[in-house]
C-alpha cells in the first residue's frame, strides 16, 4: 500500500524497528547534525528528534540512510530489483518511440500504465491546515539546521523546489539547498545547468517558486532524479508509488504542490537579484566557497496541523544521499545499457561521493573499446 505521506513512512519505520525517537533536548545548530553523522556512519537507524530547543516541530533525518530503508521507501525488496519495476518505463519516458506504427503499438501497454498514474488535482489538502501570510511568515520557527561549524548559516537541505518554464509551462521539481538569511528570505542554489536556473533565465519578471518540505518517499526520490525536462517528476513519483500524485494549488501562486506535504513555502525569485551564499560543508569533506546566487523571497507559509520537519546532512560519506544515489544508479542501469549496449554493469561508489567516480564493466569487442565507452559516458 502506498505511503499516505511522510509521517506514514515514519510510522512504518518505527514499527519495523528502523527508527529511533530522541526525546532529550537538542540544538538545531550542529548538535543534531553531529549525532546524525555519527549514527549514519555506523549504519544506524532513522532519527526523529522530538525536542528541539526553542522549536515546536520535531526533526526527521536519516530516513533513507541504508539500502534497506531506501528499498522500503520505494516499496521493493531490494534496490537491485528497481530496474525490473521501473527501468523500462523510465527508458520509454526518456526515449519515446519514433519508429513506425508497429513499434509505437508495442509501447501502448506501458504508455497506458504511465497514464493511469498521472498527477491528480485536489481541492485543499493537509498542507494547508495552517496558513501564514505577510508578517506572519517566520522561517525561524522552522528547526532548520546548521550542519558544519564553518557553514555560512542554517540551510534547508531537502527542499523540493517547484518551478515552471515561463515559455512552455512545463513543471520541474528539483532539490537545491537554501541558506536562510532572515525570517522571510533565503538563498536559492540554482546551478547554472539545472532546470530551475533555466526557468529563471527565461523569466522577464520574478519567477514564482514553491518549496515543499516533507513529502512522501516517492516524491522525495523523484525530485532527486536526473530526469530530462520533458519528464514530469510528479508523474514519475506516481509510477513509483503506483498511485497518482495528489496536487493542490498554492494559496498565492499559480503552482500545484503535493497536498500531503508537511510544509509549503510560497514566494518568488527575481532574475536580477543575487546575494552571497555559503560557505557550505559539502560531500567531499571540504566547504563549497561563498558565491553569488539567486534569492528566494517567502510570501506565504502553509503546513499541516502537526508537521514534521524533514531534512538531511550533506557531508563526507557515508551519508544518506549516498544511499539515494545508489538507488538512482540501479534505476538508470537499463537506460545506460540502451545508450551503451556493451555495458555489463557500473557502480558509482560512495568513496567518489557517488558522482565523481564511476567503475564500469563492459563486454570488450575490439581494441580501444574501453576508450569509446569512456568518451560516451563523459559525453
CSV table of N, CA and C in Angstrom, one decimal, residues 191-356:
chain,number,residue,atom,x,y,z
A,191,UNK,N,22.0,25.8,-9.7
A,191,UNK,CA,23.2,25.6,-10.6
A,191,UNK,C,22.8,26.0,-12.0
A,192,UNK,N,23.8,26.6,-12.7
A,192,UNK,CA,23.6,27.2,-14.0
A,192,UNK,C,22.9,26.2,-15.0
A,193,UNK,N,23.3,24.9,-14.9
A,193,UNK,CA,22.9,23.9,-15.9
A,193,UNK,C,21.6,23.2,-15.5
A,194,UNK,N,21.0,23.6,-14.3
A,194,UNK,CA,19.8,22.9,-13.8
A,194,UNK,C,18.5,23.6,-14.4
A,195,UNK,N,17.4,22.9,-14.3
A,195,UNK,CA,16.2,23.4,-14.9
A,195,UNK,C,15.7,24.6,-14.2
A,196,UNK,N,15.8,24.7,-12.9
A,196,UNK,CA,15.4,25.8,-12.1
A,196,UNK,C,16.1,27.1,-12.6
A,197,UNK,N,17.4,27.0,-12.8
A,197,UNK,CA,18.1,28.2,-13.3
A,197,UNK,C,17.7,28.5,-14.7
A,198,UNK,N,17.4,27.5,-15.5
A,198,UNK,CA,17.0,27.8,-16.9
A,198,UNK,C,15.6,28.5,-16.9
A,199,UNK,N,14.7,28.1,-16.0
A,199,UNK,CA,13.5,28.8,-15.9
A,199,UNK,C,13.7,30.2,-15.5
A,200,UNK,N,14.6,30.5,-14.6
A,200,UNK,CA,14.9,31.8,-14.1
A,200,UNK,C,15.4,32.7,-15.2
A,201,UNK,N,16.3,32.1,-16.0
A,201,UNK,CA,16.9,32.9,-17.1
A,201,UNK,C,15.9,33.3,-18.1
A,202,UNK,N,14.9,32.5,-18.3
A,202,UNK,CA,13.8,32.8,-19.3
A,202,UNK,C,12.8,33.8,-18.8
A,203,UNK,N,12.8,33.9,-17.5
A,203,UNK,CA,11.7,34.8,-16.9
A,203,UNK,C,12.1,36.3,-17.0
A,204,UNK,N,11.1,37.1,-17.4
A,204,UNK,CA,11.3,38.5,-17.5
A,204,UNK,C,10.8,39.3,-16.3
A,205,UNK,N,10.2,38.5,-15.3
A,205,UNK,CA,9.7,39.0,-14.1
A,205,UNK,C,10.0,38.1,-13.0
A,206,UNK,N,9.8,38.4,-11.7
A,206,UNK,CA,10.1,37.5,-10.6
A,206,UNK,C,9.4,36.1,-10.9
A,207,UNK,N,10.2,35.1,-10.8
A,207,UNK,CA,9.8,33.7,-11.0
A,207,UNK,C,9.0,33.2,-9.8
A,208,UNK,N,7.8,32.7,-10.0
A,208,UNK,CA,7.1,32.0,-9.0
A,208,UNK,C,7.8,30.7,-8.6
A,209,UNK,N,8.0,30.5,-7.3
A,209,UNK,CA,8.6,29.3,-6.8
A,209,UNK,C,7.9,28.8,-5.6
A,210,UNK,N,7.6,27.5,-5.5
A,210,UNK,CA,7.1,26.9,-4.3
A,210,UNK,C,8.0,25.8,-3.9
A,211,UNK,N,8.2,25.7,-2.5
A,211,UNK,CA,9.1,24.7,-1.9
A,211,UNK,C,8.3,23.8,-1.0
A,212,UNK,N,8.3,22.5,-1.3
A,212,UNK,CA,7.7,21.6,-0.4
A,212,UNK,C,8.8,20.9,0.5
A,213,UNK,N,8.5,20.9,1.8
A,213,UNK,CA,9.4,20.2,2.7
A,213,UNK,C,8.6,19.1,3.4
A,214,UNK,N,9.2,17.9,3.3
A,214,UNK,CA,8.5,16.7,3.9
A,214,UNK,C,7.4,16.1,3.1
A,215,UNK,N,7.7,15.5,2.0
A,215,UNK,CA,6.8,14.8,1.1
A,215,UNK,C,6.9,13.3,1.3
A,216,UNK,N,6.0,12.5,0.7
A,216,UNK,CA,6.1,11.1,0.8
A,216,UNK,C,7.4,10.6,0.1
A,217,UNK,N,7.9,9.4,0.4
A,217,UNK,CA,9.2,9.0,-0.1
A,217,UNK,C,9.2,9.0,-1.6
A,218,UNK,N,8.2,8.6,-2.3
A,218,UNK,CA,8.2,8.5,-3.8
A,218,UNK,C,8.5,9.9,-4.4
A,219,UNK,N,7.8,11.0,-3.8
A,219,UNK,CA,8.0,12.3,-4.3
A,219,UNK,C,9.4,12.8,-3.9
A,220,UNK,N,9.9,12.5,-2.7
A,220,UNK,CA,11.3,12.9,-2.3
A,220,UNK,C,12.3,12.3,-3.3
A,221,UNK,N,12.1,11.0,-3.7
A,221,UNK,CA,13.1,10.3,-4.5
A,221,UNK,C,13.0,10.9,-5.9
A,222,UNK,N,11.8,11.1,-6.5
A,222,UNK,CA,11.6,11.6,-7.8
A,222,UNK,C,12.3,12.9,-8.0
A,223,UNK,N,12.2,13.8,-7.0
A,223,UNK,CA,12.8,15.1,-7.1
A,223,UNK,C,14.3,15.1,-7.3
A,224,UNK,N,15.0,14.0,-6.9
A,224,UNK,CA,16.4,13.9,-6.9
A,224,UNK,C,16.9,13.3,-8.3
A,225,UNK,N,16.0,12.7,-9.1
A,225,UNK,CA,16.4,12.0,-10.3
A,225,UNK,C,16.8,13.0,-11.4
A,226,UNK,N,17.8,12.6,-12.2
A,226,UNK,CA,18.3,13.4,-13.3
A,226,UNK,C,17.4,13.2,-14.5
A,227,UNK,N,16.1,13.6,-14.4
A,227,UNK,CA,15.2,13.4,-15.5
A,227,UNK,C,15.3,14.6,-16.5
A,228,UNK,N,15.0,14.3,-17.8
A,228,UNK,CA,15.0,15.4,-18.8
A,228,UNK,C,13.8,16.3,-18.6
A,229,UNK,N,13.9,17.5,-19.1
A,229,UNK,CA,12.8,18.5,-18.9
A,229,UNK,C,11.4,18.0,-19.3
A,230,UNK,N,11.3,17.0,-20.2
A,230,UNK,CA,10.0,16.6,-20.7
A,230,UNK,C,9.4,15.5,-19.8
A,231,UNK,N,10.1,15.0,-18.8
A,231,UNK,CA,9.6,14.0,-17.9
A,231,UNK,C,9.2,14.7,-16.6
A,232,UNK,N,8.0,14.6,-16.2
A,232,UNK,CA,7.4,15.2,-15.0
A,232,UNK,C,7.8,14.4,-13.8
A,233,UNK,N,8.4,15.0,-12.8
A,233,UNK,CA,8.8,14.3,-11.6
A,233,UNK,C,7.5,13.9,-10.8
A,234,UNK,N,6.4,14.7,-10.9
A,234,UNK,CA,5.2,14.3,-10.1
A,234,UNK,C,4.6,13.0,-10.8
A,235,UNK,N,4.7,12.9,-12.1
A,235,UNK,CA,4.2,11.7,-12.8
A,235,UNK,C,5.1,10.5,-12.4
A,236,UNK,N,6.4,10.7,-12.4
A,236,UNK,CA,7.3,9.6,-12.0
A,236,UNK,C,7.1,9.2,-10.6
A,237,UNK,N,6.8,10.1,-9.7
A,237,UNK,CA,6.5,9.7,-8.3
A,237,UNK,C,5.3,8.8,-8.3
A,238,UNK,N,4.3,9.1,-9.1
A,238,UNK,CA,3.1,8.3,-9.2
A,238,UNK,C,3.4,6.9,-9.7
A,239,UNK,N,4.4,6.8,-10.6
A,239,UNK,CA,4.8,5.4,-11.1
A,239,UNK,C,5.5,4.7,-10.0
A,240,UNK,N,6.3,5.3,-9.2
A,240,UNK,CA,7.0,4.7,-8.1
A,240,UNK,C,6.0,4.1,-7.1
A,241,UNK,N,5.0,5.0,-6.7
A,241,UNK,CA,4.1,4.5,-5.6
A,241,UNK,C,2.9,3.8,-6.2
A,242,UNK,N,2.8,3.7,-7.5
A,242,UNK,CA,1.6,3.1,-8.2
A,242,UNK,C,0.3,3.8,-7.8
A,243,UNK,N,0.4,5.1,-7.7
A,243,UNK,CA,-0.8,5.9,-7.4
A,243,UNK,C,-0.4,7.4,-7.8
A,244,UNK,N,-1.3,8.0,-8.5
A,244,UNK,CA,-1.1,9.4,-8.9
A,244,UNK,C,-0.8,10.4,-7.8
A,245,UNK,N,0.1,11.3,-8.0
A,245,UNK,CA,0.4,12.3,-7.0
A,245,UNK,C,-0.7,13.3,-6.9
A,246,UNK,N,-1.2,13.5,-5.7
A,246,UNK,CA,-2.3,14.5,-5.5
A,246,UNK,C,-1.7,15.9,-5.3
A,247,UNK,N,-2.1,16.7,-6.2
A,247,UNK,CA,-1.6,18.1,-6.2
A,247,UNK,C,-2.7,19.1,-5.9
A,248,UNK,N,-2.3,20.1,-5.1
A,248,UNK,CA,-3.3,21.2,-4.8
A,248,UNK,C,-2.6,22.5,-5.1
A,249,UNK,N,-3.5,23.5,-5.5
A,249,UNK,CA,-3.0,24.8,-5.9
A,249,UNK,C,-2.5,25.6,-4.7
A,250,UNK,N,-1.3,26.3,-4.8
A,250,UNK,CA,-0.8,27.1,-3.8
A,250,UNK,C,-1.8,28.2,-3.4
A,251,UNK,N,-1.6,28.8,-2.2
A,251,UNK,CA,-2.5,29.9,-1.8
A,251,UNK,C,-2.3,31.2,-2.6
A,252,UNK,N,-1.1,31.5,-2.9
A,252,UNK,CA,-0.8,32.8,-3.5
A,252,UNK,C,0.0,32.7,-4.8
A,253,UNK,N,0.2,31.4,-5.3
A,253,UNK,CA,0.9,31.2,-6.6
A,253,UNK,C,0.1,30.3,-7.5
A,254,UNK,N,0.4,30.4,-8.8
A,254,UNK,CA,-0.2,29.6,-9.8
A,254,UNK,C,0.7,28.3,-9.9
A,255,UNK,N,0.9,27.6,-8.8
A,255,UNK,CA,1.7,26.4,-8.8
A,255,UNK,C,1.0,25.3,-8.0
A,256,UNK,N,1.1,24.1,-8.5
A,256,UNK,CA,0.5,23.0,-7.8
A,256,UNK,C,1.6,22.3,-7.0
A,257,UNK,N,1.3,21.9,-5.8
A,257,UNK,CA,2.2,21.2,-4.9
A,257,UNK,C,1.6,20.0,-4.3
A,258,UNK,N,2.4,19.0,-3.8
A,258,UNK,CA,1.8,17.8,-3.2
A,258,UNK,C,0.9,18.2,-2.0
A,259,UNK,N,-0.3,17.7,-2.0
A,259,UNK,CA,-1.3,18.1,-1.0
A,259,UNK,C,-0.9,17.4,0.3
A,260,UNK,N,-0.1,16.4,0.3
A,260,UNK,CA,0.3,15.7,1.5
A,260,UNK,C,1.6,16.2,2.1
A,261,UNK,N,2.1,17.3,1.7
A,261,UNK,CA,3.4,17.9,2.2
A,261,UNK,C,3.2,18.3,3.6
A,262,UNK,N,4.3,18.2,4.3
A,262,UNK,CA,4.4,18.7,5.7
A,262,UNK,C,4.3,20.3,5.7
A,263,UNK,N,5.1,20.9,4.9
A,263,UNK,CA,5.3,22.3,4.9
A,263,UNK,C,5.4,22.8,3.4
A,264,UNK,N,4.8,24.0,3.1
A,264,UNK,CA,5.0,24.6,1.8
A,264,UNK,C,5.4,26.0,2.0
A,265,UNK,N,6.5,26.4,1.3
A,265,UNK,CA,6.9,27.8,1.2
A,265,UNK,C,6.5,28.4,-0.2
A,266,UNK,N,5.9,29.5,-0.2
A,266,UNK,CA,5.5,30.1,-1.5
A,266,UNK,C,6.2,31.5,-1.6
A,267,UNK,N,6.7,31.8,-2.8
A,267,UNK,CA,7.4,33.0,-2.9
A,267,UNK,C,7.9,33.3,-4.4
A,268,UNK,N,8.9,34.1,-4.5
A,268,UNK,CA,9.4,34.5,-5.8
A,268,UNK,C,10.9,34.6,-5.8
A,269,UNK,N,11.5,34.5,-7.0
A,269,UNK,CA,12.9,34.7,-7.2
A,269,UNK,C,13.1,35.7,-8.3
A,270,UNK,N,13.7,36.8,-8.0
A,270,UNK,CA,13.9,37.9,-9.0
A,270,UNK,C,15.1,37.5,-9.9
A,271,UNK,N,15.0,37.4,-11.2
A,271,UNK,CA,16.2,37.0,-12.0
A,271,UNK,C,17.3,38.0,-12.0
A,272,UNK,N,17.1,39.2,-11.5
A,272,UNK,CA,18.2,40.2,-11.5
A,272,UNK,C,18.9,40.3,-10.1
A,273,UNK,N,18.4,39.6,-9.1
A,273,UNK,CA,18.9,39.7,-7.7
A,273,UNK,C,19.9,38.6,-7.4
A,274,UNK,N,21.0,38.9,-6.8
A,274,UNK,CA,21.9,37.9,-6.3
A,274,UNK,C,22.4,38.3,-4.9
A,275,UNK,N,22.8,37.3,-4.1
A,275,UNK,CA,23.3,37.5,-2.8
A,275,UNK,C,24.3,36.5,-2.5
A,276,UNK,N,25.3,36.9,-1.6
A,276,UNK,CA,26.3,35.9,-1.2
A,276,UNK,C,25.8,34.7,-0.5
A,277,UNK,N,26.2,33.5,-0.9
A,277,UNK,CA,25.7,32.3,-0.3
A,277,UNK,C,26.9,31.4,0.1
A,278,UNK,N,26.8,30.7,1.2
A,278,UNK,CA,27.9,29.9,1.7
A,278,UNK,C,28.8,30.5,2.7
A,279,UNK,N,29.9,29.8,3.1
A,279,UNK,CA,30.3,28.5,2.7
A,279,UNK,C,29.3,27.4,3.1
A,280,UNK,N,29.5,26.2,2.6
A,280,UNK,CA,28.6,25.1,2.8
A,280,UNK,C,29.4,23.8,2.9
A,281,UNK,N,29.4,23.1,4.0
A,281,UNK,CA,30.1,21.8,4.1
A,281,UNK,C,29.5,20.8,3.1
A,282,UNK,N,30.4,20.3,2.2
A,282,UNK,CA,29.9,19.5,1.1
A,282,UNK,C,30.3,18.1,1.1
A,283,UNK,N,29.9,17.3,0.1
A,283,UNK,CA,30.1,15.9,0.0
A,283,UNK,C,31.6,15.4,0.2
A,284,UNK,N,32.5,16.3,-0.3
A,284,UNK,CA,33.9,15.9,-0.3
A,284,UNK,C,34.6,16.0,1.0
A,285,UNK,N,33.9,16.6,2.0
A,285,UNK,CA,34.6,16.9,3.3
A,285,UNK,C,35.2,18.3,3.3
A,286,UNK,N,35.1,19.0,2.2
A,286,UNK,CA,35.6,20.4,2.1
A,286,UNK,C,34.3,21.3,2.0
A,287,UNK,N,34.6,22.6,2.3
A,287,UNK,CA,33.5,23.6,2.1
A,287,UNK,C,33.4,24.1,0.7
A,288,UNK,N,32.2,24.1,0.2
A,288,UNK,CA,32.0,24.9,-1.0
A,288,UNK,C,32.1,26.4,-0.7
A,289,UNK,N,32.8,27.1,-1.5
A,289,UNK,CA,33.2,28.5,-1.2
A,289,UNK,C,32.0,29.4,-1.4
A,290,UNK,N,32.0,30.6,-0.8
A,290,UNK,CA,31.0,31.6,-1.0
A,290,UNK,C,30.9,32.0,-2.5
A,291,UNK,N,29.7,32.3,-2.9
A,291,UNK,CA,29.4,32.7,-4.3
A,291,UNK,C,28.1,33.4,-4.3
A,292,UNK,N,27.8,34.1,-5.4
A,292,UNK,CA,26.5,34.8,-5.5
A,292,UNK,C,25.5,33.9,-6.2
A,293,UNK,N,24.3,33.9,-5.5
A,293,UNK,CA,23.2,33.0,-6.0
A,293,UNK,C,21.9,33.8,-5.9
A,294,UNK,N,20.9,33.3,-6.7
A,294,UNK,CA,19.6,34.0,-6.6
A,294,UNK,C,19.0,33.9,-5.2
A,295,UNK,N,18.0,34.8,-5.0
A,295,UNK,CA,17.4,35.0,-3.6
A,295,UNK,C,15.9,34.7,-3.7
A,296,UNK,N,15.4,33.9,-2.7
A,296,UNK,CA,14.0,33.5,-2.6
A,296,UNK,C,13.4,34.3,-1.5
A,297,UNK,N,12.3,35.0,-1.9
A,297,UNK,CA,11.5,35.8,-1.0
A,297,UNK,C,10.2,35.1,-0.7
A,298,UNK,N,10.1,34.7,0.6
A,298,UNK,CA,8.9,33.9,1.0
A,298,UNK,C,7.8,34.8,1.3
A,299,UNK,N,6.6,34.6,0.7
A,299,UNK,CA,5.4,35.4,0.9
A,299,UNK,C,4.4,34.7,1.8
A,300,UNK,N,4.4,33.4,1.7
A,300,UNK,CA,3.4,32.6,2.4
A,300,UNK,C,4.0,31.3,2.9
A,301,UNK,N,3.6,30.8,4.0
A,301,UNK,CA,4.0,29.5,4.5
A,301,UNK,C,2.7,28.8,4.9
A,302,UNK,N,2.5,27.5,4.4
A,302,UNK,CA,1.4,26.7,4.9
A,302,UNK,C,2.0,25.4,5.4
A,303,UNK,N,1.3,24.8,6.3
A,303,UNK,CA,1.7,23.5,6.8
A,303,UNK,C,0.6,22.7,7.5
A,304,UNK,N,0.8,21.4,7.7
A,304,UNK,CA,-0.2,20.6,8.3
A,304,UNK,C,-0.3,21.0,9.8
A,305,UNK,N,-1.3,20.5,10.5
A,305,UNK,CA,-1.6,20.9,11.9
A,305,UNK,C,-0.4,20.6,12.8
A,306,UNK,N,0.2,19.4,12.6
A,306,UNK,CA,1.3,19.0,13.5
A,306,UNK,C,2.4,18.5,12.5
A,307,UNK,N,3.2,19.4,11.9
A,307,UNK,CA,4.2,19.0,10.9
A,307,UNK,C,5.4,18.4,11.5
A,308,UNK,N,6.1,17.6,10.7
A,308,UNK,CA,7.5,17.2,10.9
A,308,UNK,C,8.4,17.8,9.9
A,309,UNK,N,9.5,18.4,10.4
A,309,UNK,CA,10.5,19.0,9.5
A,309,UNK,C,11.5,17.9,9.0
A,310,UNK,N,11.5,17.7,7.7
A,310,UNK,CA,12.3,16.6,7.1
A,310,UNK,C,13.6,17.3,6.6
A,311,UNK,N,14.7,16.7,6.9
A,311,UNK,CA,16.0,17.3,6.4
A,311,UNK,C,17.0,16.2,6.3
A,312,UNK,N,18.2,16.6,5.8
A,312,UNK,CA,19.3,15.6,5.6
A,312,UNK,C,20.6,16.4,5.8
A,313,UNK,N,21.7,15.6,5.9
A,313,UNK,CA,23.0,16.2,6.0
A,313,UNK,C,23.8,16.0,4.7
A,314,UNK,N,24.5,17.0,4.3
A,314,UNK,CA,25.4,16.8,3.2
A,314,UNK,C,26.8,16.9,3.8
A,315,UNK,N,27.6,15.8,3.5
A,315,UNK,CA,29.0,15.8,4.1
A,315,UNK,C,29.7,14.5,3.6
A,316,UNK,N,30.9,14.3,4.2
A,316,UNK,CA,31.7,13.1,3.8
A,316,UNK,C,30.9,11.8,3.9
A,317,UNK,N,31.1,10.9,3.0
A,317,UNK,CA,30.3,9.6,3.0
A,317,UNK,C,30.9,8.7,4.2
A,318,UNK,N,30.1,7.7,4.6
A,318,UNK,CA,28.7,7.5,4.1
A,318,UNK,C,27.7,8.5,4.7
A,319,UNK,N,26.8,9.0,3.9
A,319,UNK,CA,25.7,9.9,4.3
A,319,UNK,C,24.5,9.4,3.6
A,320,UNK,N,23.3,9.9,4.0
A,320,UNK,CA,22.0,9.5,3.5
A,320,UNK,C,22.0,9.6,2.0
A,321,UNK,N,22.5,10.7,1.4
A,321,UNK,CA,22.4,10.9,0.0
A,321,UNK,C,23.2,9.8,-0.8
A,322,UNK,N,24.1,9.2,-0.2
A,322,UNK,CA,24.8,8.1,-0.9
A,322,UNK,C,23.9,6.9,-1.2
A,323,UNK,N,23.0,6.6,-0.3
A,323,UNK,CA,22.0,5.5,-0.5
A,323,UNK,C,21.0,5.9,-1.5
A,324,UNK,N,20.6,7.2,-1.5
A,324,UNK,CA,19.7,7.7,-2.5
A,324,UNK,C,20.4,7.6,-3.9
A,325,UNK,N,21.7,8.0,-3.9
A,325,UNK,CA,22.5,7.9,-5.1
A,325,UNK,C,22.6,6.4,-5.7
A,326,UNK,N,22.7,5.5,-4.8
A,326,UNK,CA,22.8,4.1,-5.2
A,326,UNK,C,21.5,3.6,-5.8
A,327,UNK,N,20.3,4.1,-5.3
A,327,UNK,CA,19.0,3.7,-5.9
A,327,UNK,C,18.9,4.3,-7.3
A,328,UNK,N,19.4,5.6,-7.4
A,328,UNK,CA,19.4,6.2,-8.8
A,328,UNK,C,20.3,5.4,-9.7
A,329,UNK,N,21.4,5.0,-9.3
A,329,UNK,CA,22.4,4.2,-10.1
A,329,UNK,C,21.7,3.0,-10.6
A,330,UNK,N,21.0,2.2,-9.7
A,330,UNK,CA,20.4,1.0,-10.1
A,330,UNK,C,19.2,1.3,-11.1
A,331,UNK,N,18.5,2.3,-10.8
A,331,UNK,CA,17.3,2.7,-11.7
A,331,UNK,C,17.8,3.0,-13.1
A,332,UNK,N,18.9,3.7,-13.2
A,332,UNK,CA,19.4,4.2,-14.5
A,332,UNK,C,20.1,3.2,-15.3
A,333,UNK,N,20.4,2.0,-14.7
A,333,UNK,CA,21.2,1.0,-15.4
A,333,UNK,C,20.6,0.6,-16.8
A,334,UNK,N,19.2,0.3,-16.9
A,334,UNK,CA,18.7,-0.1,-18.2
A,334,UNK,C,18.8,1.0,-19.3
A,335,UNK,N,18.7,2.3,-18.8
A,335,UNK,CA,18.9,3.4,-19.7
A,335,UNK,C,20.3,3.5,-20.2
A,336,UNK,N,21.3,3.3,-19.3
A,336,UNK,CA,22.7,3.3,-19.7
A,336,UNK,C,23.0,2.2,-20.7
A,337,UNK,N,22.3,1.1,-20.5
A,337,UNK,CA,22.6,-0.1,-21.4
A,337,UNK,C,22.0,0.2,-22.8
A,338,UNK,N,20.9,1.0,-22.8
A,338,UNK,CA,20.3,1.4,-24.1
A,338,UNK,C,21.3,2.2,-24.9
A,339,UNK,N,22.0,3.1,-24.2
A,339,UNK,CA,23.0,4.0,-24.8
A,339,UNK,C,24.3,3.3,-25.1
A,340,UNK,N,24.6,2.3,-24.2
A,340,UNK,CA,25.9,1.6,-24.4
A,340,UNK,C,25.6,0.1,-24.3
A,341,UNK,N,25.3,-0.5,-25.4
A,341,UNK,CA,24.8,-1.9,-25.4
A,341,UNK,C,25.9,-2.9,-24.8
A,342,UNK,N,27.2,-2.5,-25.0
A,342,UNK,CA,28.2,-3.4,-24.5
A,342,UNK,C,28.4,-3.3,-22.9
A,343,UNK,N,27.7,-2.4,-22.3
A,343,UNK,CA,27.8,-2.2,-20.8
A,343,UNK,C,27.3,-3.5,-20.1
A,344,UNK,N,28.1,-4.0,-19.2
A,344,UNK,CA,27.7,-5.1,-18.4
A,344,UNK,C,27.1,-4.6,-17.1
A,345,UNK,N,27.8,-3.7,-16.4
A,345,UNK,CA,27.3,-3.1,-15.2
A,345,UNK,C,28.2,-1.9,-14.9
A,346,UNK,N,27.8,-1.1,-13.9
A,346,UNK,CA,28.6,0.0,-13.5
A,346,UNK,C,28.3,0.3,-12.0
A,347,UNK,N,29.2,1.0,-11.4
A,347,UNK,CA,29.0,1.4,-10.0
A,347,UNK,C,29.6,2.7,-9.7
A,348,UNK,N,28.9,3.6,-8.9
A,348,UNK,CA,29.4,4.9,-8.5
A,348,UNK,C,29.6,4.8,-7.0
A,349,UNK,N,30.7,4.4,-6.5
A,349,UNK,CA,30.9,4.2,-5.0
A,349,UNK,C,30.8,5.4,-4.2
A,350,UNK,N,30.5,5.3,-2.9
A,350,UNK,CA,30.4,6.4,-2.0
A,350,UNK,C,31.7,7.1,-1.9
A,351,UNK,N,32.8,6.3,-2.0
A,351,UNK,CA,34.2,6.9,-1.9
A,351,UNK,C,34.4,8.0,-2.9
A,352,UNK,N,33.6,8.0,-4.0
A,352,UNK,CA,33.7,9.0,-5.0
A,352,UNK,C,32.5,10.0,-4.9
A,353,UNK,N,31.9,10.0,-3.7
A,353,UNK,CA,30.7,10.8,-3.3
A,353,UNK,C,29.7,10.6,-4.4
A,354,UNK,N,29.6,9.4,-4.9
A,354,UNK,CA,28.6,8.8,-5.9
A,354,UNK,C,28.3,9.7,-7.1
A,355,UNK,N,29.2,10.7,-7.4
A,355,UNK,CA,29.1,11.3,-8.7
A,355,UNK,C,30.4,11.7,-9.3
A,356,UNK,N,31.5,11.5,-8.6
A,356,UNK,CA,32.8,11.8,-9.0
A,356,UNK,C,33.7,10.6,-9.5
